[in-house]
Short mmCIF file of C-alpha atoms in Angstrom, two decimals:
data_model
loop_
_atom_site.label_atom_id
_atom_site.label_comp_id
_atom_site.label_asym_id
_atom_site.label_seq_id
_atom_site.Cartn_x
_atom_site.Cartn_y
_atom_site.Cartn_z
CA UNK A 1 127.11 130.69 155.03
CA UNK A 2 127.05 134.60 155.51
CA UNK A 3 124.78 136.33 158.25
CA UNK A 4 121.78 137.04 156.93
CA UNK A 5 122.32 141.04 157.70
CA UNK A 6 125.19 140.61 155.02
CA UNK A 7 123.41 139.16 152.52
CA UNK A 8 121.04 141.99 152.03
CA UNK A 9 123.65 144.59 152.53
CA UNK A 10 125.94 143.11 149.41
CA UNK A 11 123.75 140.56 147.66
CA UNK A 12 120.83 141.71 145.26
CA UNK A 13 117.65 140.20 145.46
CA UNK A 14 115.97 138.64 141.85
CA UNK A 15 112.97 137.06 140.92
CA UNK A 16 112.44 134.35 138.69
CA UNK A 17 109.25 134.33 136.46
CA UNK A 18 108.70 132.23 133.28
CA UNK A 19 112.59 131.39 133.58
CA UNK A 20 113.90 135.00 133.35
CA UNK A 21 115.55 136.85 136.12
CA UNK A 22 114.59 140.69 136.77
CA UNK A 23 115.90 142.45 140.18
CA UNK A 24 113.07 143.26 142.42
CA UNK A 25 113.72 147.15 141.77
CA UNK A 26 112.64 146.47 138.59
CA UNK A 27 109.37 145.15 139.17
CA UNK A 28 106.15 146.84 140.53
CA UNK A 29 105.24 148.36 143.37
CA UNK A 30 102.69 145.60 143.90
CA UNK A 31 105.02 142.74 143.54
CA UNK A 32 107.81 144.47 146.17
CA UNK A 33 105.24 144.67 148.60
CA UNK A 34 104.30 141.47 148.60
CA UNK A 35 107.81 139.95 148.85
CA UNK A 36 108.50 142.51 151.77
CA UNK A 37 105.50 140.67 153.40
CA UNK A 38 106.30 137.37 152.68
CA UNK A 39 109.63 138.14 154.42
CA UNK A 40 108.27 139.27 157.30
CA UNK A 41 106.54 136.07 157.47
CA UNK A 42 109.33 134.01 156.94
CA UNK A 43 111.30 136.52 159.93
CA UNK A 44 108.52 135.41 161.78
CA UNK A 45 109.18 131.61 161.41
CA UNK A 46 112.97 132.18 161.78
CA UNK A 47 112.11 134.04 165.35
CA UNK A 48 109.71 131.00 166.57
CA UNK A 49 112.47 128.31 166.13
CA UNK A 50 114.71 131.19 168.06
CA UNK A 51 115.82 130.39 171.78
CA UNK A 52 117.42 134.05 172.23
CA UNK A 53 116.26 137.43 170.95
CA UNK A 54 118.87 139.12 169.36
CA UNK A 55 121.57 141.50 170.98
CA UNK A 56 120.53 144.47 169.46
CA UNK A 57 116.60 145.32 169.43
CA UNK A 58 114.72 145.16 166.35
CA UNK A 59 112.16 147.78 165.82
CA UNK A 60 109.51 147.04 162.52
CA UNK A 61 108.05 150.18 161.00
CA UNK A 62 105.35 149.15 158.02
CA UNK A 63 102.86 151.60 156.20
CA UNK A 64 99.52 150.31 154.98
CA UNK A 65 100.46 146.76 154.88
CA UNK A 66 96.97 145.77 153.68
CA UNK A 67 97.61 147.46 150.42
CA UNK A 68 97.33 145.17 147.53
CA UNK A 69 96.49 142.14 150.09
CA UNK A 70 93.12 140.23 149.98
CA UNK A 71 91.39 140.08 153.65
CA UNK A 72 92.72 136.70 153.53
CA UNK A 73 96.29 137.48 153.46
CA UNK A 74 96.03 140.01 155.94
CA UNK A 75 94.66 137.61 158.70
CA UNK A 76 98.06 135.63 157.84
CA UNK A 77 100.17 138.42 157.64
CA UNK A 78 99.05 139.91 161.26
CA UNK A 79 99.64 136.20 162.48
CA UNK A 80 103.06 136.97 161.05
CA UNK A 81 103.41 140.64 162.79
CA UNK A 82 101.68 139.21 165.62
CA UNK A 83 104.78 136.77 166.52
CA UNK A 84 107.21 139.22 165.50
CA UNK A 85 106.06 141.47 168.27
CA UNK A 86 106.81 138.71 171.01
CA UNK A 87 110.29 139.70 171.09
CA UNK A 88 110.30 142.57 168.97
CA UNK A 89 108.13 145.93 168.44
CA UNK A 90 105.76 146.13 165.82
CA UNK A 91 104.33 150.08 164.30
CA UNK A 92 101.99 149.56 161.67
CA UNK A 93 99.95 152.20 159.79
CA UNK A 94 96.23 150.93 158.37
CA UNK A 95 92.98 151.67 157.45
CA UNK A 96 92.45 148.25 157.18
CA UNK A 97 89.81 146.75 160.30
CA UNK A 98 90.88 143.14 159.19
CA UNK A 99 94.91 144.12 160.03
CA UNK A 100 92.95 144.73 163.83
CA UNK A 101 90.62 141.75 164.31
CA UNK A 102 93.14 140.23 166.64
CA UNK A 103 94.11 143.17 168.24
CA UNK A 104 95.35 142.40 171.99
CA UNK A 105 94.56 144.87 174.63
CA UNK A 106 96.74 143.69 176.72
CA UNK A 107 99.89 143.87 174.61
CA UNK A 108 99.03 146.44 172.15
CA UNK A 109 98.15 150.05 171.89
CA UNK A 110 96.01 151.78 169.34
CA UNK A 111 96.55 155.85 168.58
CA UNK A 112 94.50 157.25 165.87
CA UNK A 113 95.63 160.01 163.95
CA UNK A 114 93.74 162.30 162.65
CA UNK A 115 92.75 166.48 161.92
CA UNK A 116 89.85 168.46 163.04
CA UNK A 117 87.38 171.14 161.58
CA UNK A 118 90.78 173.72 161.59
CA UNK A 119 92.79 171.02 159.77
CA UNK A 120 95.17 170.69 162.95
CA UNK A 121 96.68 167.15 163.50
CA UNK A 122 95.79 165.77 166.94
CA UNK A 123 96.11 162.26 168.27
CA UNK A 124 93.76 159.95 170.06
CA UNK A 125 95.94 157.52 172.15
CA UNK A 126 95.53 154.05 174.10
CA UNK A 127 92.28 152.99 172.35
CA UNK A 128 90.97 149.60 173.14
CA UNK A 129 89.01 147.56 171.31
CA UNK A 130 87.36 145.22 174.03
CA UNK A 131 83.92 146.42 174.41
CA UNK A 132 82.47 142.95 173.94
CA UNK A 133 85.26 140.81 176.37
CA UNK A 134 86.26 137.64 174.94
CA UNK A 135 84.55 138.11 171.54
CA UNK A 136 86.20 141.96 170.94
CA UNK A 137 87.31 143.31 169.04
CA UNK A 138 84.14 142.95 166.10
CA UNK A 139 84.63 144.52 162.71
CA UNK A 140 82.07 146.83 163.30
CA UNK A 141 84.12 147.79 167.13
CA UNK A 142 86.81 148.41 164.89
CA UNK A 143 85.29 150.52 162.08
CA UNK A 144 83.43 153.02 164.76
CA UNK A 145 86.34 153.16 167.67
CA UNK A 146 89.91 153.12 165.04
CA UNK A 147 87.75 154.90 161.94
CA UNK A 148 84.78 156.25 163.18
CA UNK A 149 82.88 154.47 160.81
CA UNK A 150 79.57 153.60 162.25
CA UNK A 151 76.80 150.45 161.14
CA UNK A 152 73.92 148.69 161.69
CA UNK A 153 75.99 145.78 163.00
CA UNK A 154 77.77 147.70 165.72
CA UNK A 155 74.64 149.24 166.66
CA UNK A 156 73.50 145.74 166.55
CA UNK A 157 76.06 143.94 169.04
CA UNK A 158 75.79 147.16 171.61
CA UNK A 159 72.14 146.58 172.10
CA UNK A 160 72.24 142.67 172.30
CA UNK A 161 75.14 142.87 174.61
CA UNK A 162 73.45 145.45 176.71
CA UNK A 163 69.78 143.73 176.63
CA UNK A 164 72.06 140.31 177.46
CA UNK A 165 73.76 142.23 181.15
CA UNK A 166 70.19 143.08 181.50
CA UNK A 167 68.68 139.70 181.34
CA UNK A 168 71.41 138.79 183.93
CA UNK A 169 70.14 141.31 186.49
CA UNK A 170 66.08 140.31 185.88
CA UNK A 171 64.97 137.39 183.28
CA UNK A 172 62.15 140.01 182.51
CA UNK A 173 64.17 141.92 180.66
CA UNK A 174 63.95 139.55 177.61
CA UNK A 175 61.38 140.84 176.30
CA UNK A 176 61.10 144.20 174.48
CA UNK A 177 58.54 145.93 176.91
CA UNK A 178 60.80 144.81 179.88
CA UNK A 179 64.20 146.24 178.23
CA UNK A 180 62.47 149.17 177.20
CA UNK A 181 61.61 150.05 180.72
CA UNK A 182 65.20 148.91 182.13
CA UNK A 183 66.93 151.72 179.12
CA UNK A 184 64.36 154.11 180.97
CA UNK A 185 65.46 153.51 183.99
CA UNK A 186 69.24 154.15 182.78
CA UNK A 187 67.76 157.71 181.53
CA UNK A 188 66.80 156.56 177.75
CA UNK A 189 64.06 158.91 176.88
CA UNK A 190 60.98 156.66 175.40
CA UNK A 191 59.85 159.75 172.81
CA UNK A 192 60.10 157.94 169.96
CA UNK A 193 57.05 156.35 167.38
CA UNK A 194 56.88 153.68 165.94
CA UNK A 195 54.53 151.70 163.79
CA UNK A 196 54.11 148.13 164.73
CA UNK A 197 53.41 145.90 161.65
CA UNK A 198 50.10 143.63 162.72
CA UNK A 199 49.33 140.18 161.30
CA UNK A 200 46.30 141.68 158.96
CA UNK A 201 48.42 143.94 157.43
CA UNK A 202 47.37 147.25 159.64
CA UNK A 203 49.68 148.92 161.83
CA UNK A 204 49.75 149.74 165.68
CA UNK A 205 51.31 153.15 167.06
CA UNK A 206 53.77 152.78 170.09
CA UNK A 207 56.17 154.61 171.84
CA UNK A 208 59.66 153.27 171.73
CA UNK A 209 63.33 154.67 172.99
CA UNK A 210 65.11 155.32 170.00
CA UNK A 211 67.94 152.55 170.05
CA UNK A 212 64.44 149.73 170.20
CA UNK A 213 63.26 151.71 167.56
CA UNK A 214 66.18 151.06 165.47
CA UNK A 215 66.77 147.65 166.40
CA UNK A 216 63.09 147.35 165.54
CA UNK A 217 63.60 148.61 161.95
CA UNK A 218 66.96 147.04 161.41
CA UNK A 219 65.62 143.30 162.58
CA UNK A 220 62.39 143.82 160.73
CA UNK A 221 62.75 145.31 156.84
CA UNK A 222 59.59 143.82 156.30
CA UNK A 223 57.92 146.75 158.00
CA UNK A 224 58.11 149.83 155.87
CA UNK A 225 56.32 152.30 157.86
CA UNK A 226 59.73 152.94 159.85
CA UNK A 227 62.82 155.18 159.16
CA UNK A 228 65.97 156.49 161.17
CA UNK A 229 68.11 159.10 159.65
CA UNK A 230 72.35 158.85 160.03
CA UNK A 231 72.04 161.04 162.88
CA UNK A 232 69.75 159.13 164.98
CA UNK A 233 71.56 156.22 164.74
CA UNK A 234 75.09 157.98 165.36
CA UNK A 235 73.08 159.27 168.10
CA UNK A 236 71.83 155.48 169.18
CA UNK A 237 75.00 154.29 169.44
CA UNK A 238 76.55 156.94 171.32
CA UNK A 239 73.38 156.65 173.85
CA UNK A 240 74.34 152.54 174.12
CA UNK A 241 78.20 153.02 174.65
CA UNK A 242 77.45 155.28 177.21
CA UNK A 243 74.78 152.86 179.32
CA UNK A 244 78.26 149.84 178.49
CA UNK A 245 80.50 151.94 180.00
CA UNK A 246 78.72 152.60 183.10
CA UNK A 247 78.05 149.08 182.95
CA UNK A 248 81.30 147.89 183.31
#
């Protein structure tokens, strides 16, 4: 049986479909991508039945390999990648957040590319996505620290996180009035209004820091009487990671 190198250096590769035989080069650009993927899962397979790593080191270079792939497939295929890159190393390109759900801090490395106001190229490197310990990284983690794409949901999981290392300094930081004061005390300015919605239908003014008073709006659509614009909560957020990192 020839080495497997061999094969792909002399052989040509054809697929079968309704009983007629095309060569892949003739087929789309969707159907050669997935094949390359399903190759590198096979390769992966191969590698876990391996004792030995081979003699000369194997280095995988793959661009966008969410392209064309349902989220579904690209949980399986990073299972794939993931295995690969126990005895060999891995560079992937993505905009995809699902291709870094299981991202490993402690075996992996994110850089983010990317260009400024001036259109200059710079690079952000050795990004980790474990804000949240043993439940990191979170698709919204991913969207705001690999994409800068922020949500609700991130803003969401900072300030029940936070509120939850807050409850484990003083139980009376549960409720609203006692986290309120504790972000106060971490230098959270309390400036902003907001209009609690009463049981008769009228409303009662208060004073809130402005990541409550998003929280407030975001767990309660109910209320109407609130807003936030995109700034405030980029601004939130940024105000939340900052109290987490001192944190930890």
């Amino acid at each position: 049986m020839p080495e497997i190198d061999n094969f792909f250096k002399t052989g040509s590769l054809l697929l079968s479909d309704n009983g007629i035989s095309t060569s892949v080069s003739e087929k789309g650009t969707g159907m050669q991508r997935a094949l390359a993927l399903s190759l590198i899962q096979v390769y992966a397979g191969v590698l876990d039945n391996e004792e030995e790593t081979l003699s000369k080191p194997i280095m995988f270079f793959i661009d966008e390999p969410e392209t064309f792939l349902h989220p579904k497939a690209q949980d399986k295929l990073i299972d794939s990648l993931n295995k690969i890159s126990e005895k060999y190393q891995v560079f992937i390109t993505t905009h995809s957040p699902y291709l870094l759900k299981k991202f490993d801090c402690r075996t992996q490395q994110i850089n983010i590319f990317s260009k400024n106001g001036d259109g200059v190229n710079f690079v952000s490197d050795k990004r980790e996505l474990n804000l949240f310990g043993t439940t990191s990284p979170t698709i919204g983690e991913i969207n705001y620290i690999a994409f800068g794409v922020n949500s609700v949901e991130f803003h969401n999981e900072l300030y029940g996180f936070i509120q939850a290392k807050a409850i484990d300094e003083d139980e009376k930081n549960y409720s609203e009035k006692g986290f309120e004061k504790w972000l106060v005390g971490k230098g959270v300015a309390q400036d902003k209004d907001y209009h609690r919605l009463l049981k008769n239908g009228d409303t009662q003014q208060e004073q809130k820091t402005l990541p409550t008073l998003i929280r407030n709006i975001i767990h309660h659509p109910e209320n109407q009487n609130n807003s936030y614009t995109t700034e405030e909560l980029e601004e939130s957020t940024e105000l939340l990671l900052n109290i987490l990192r001192d944190l930890v």
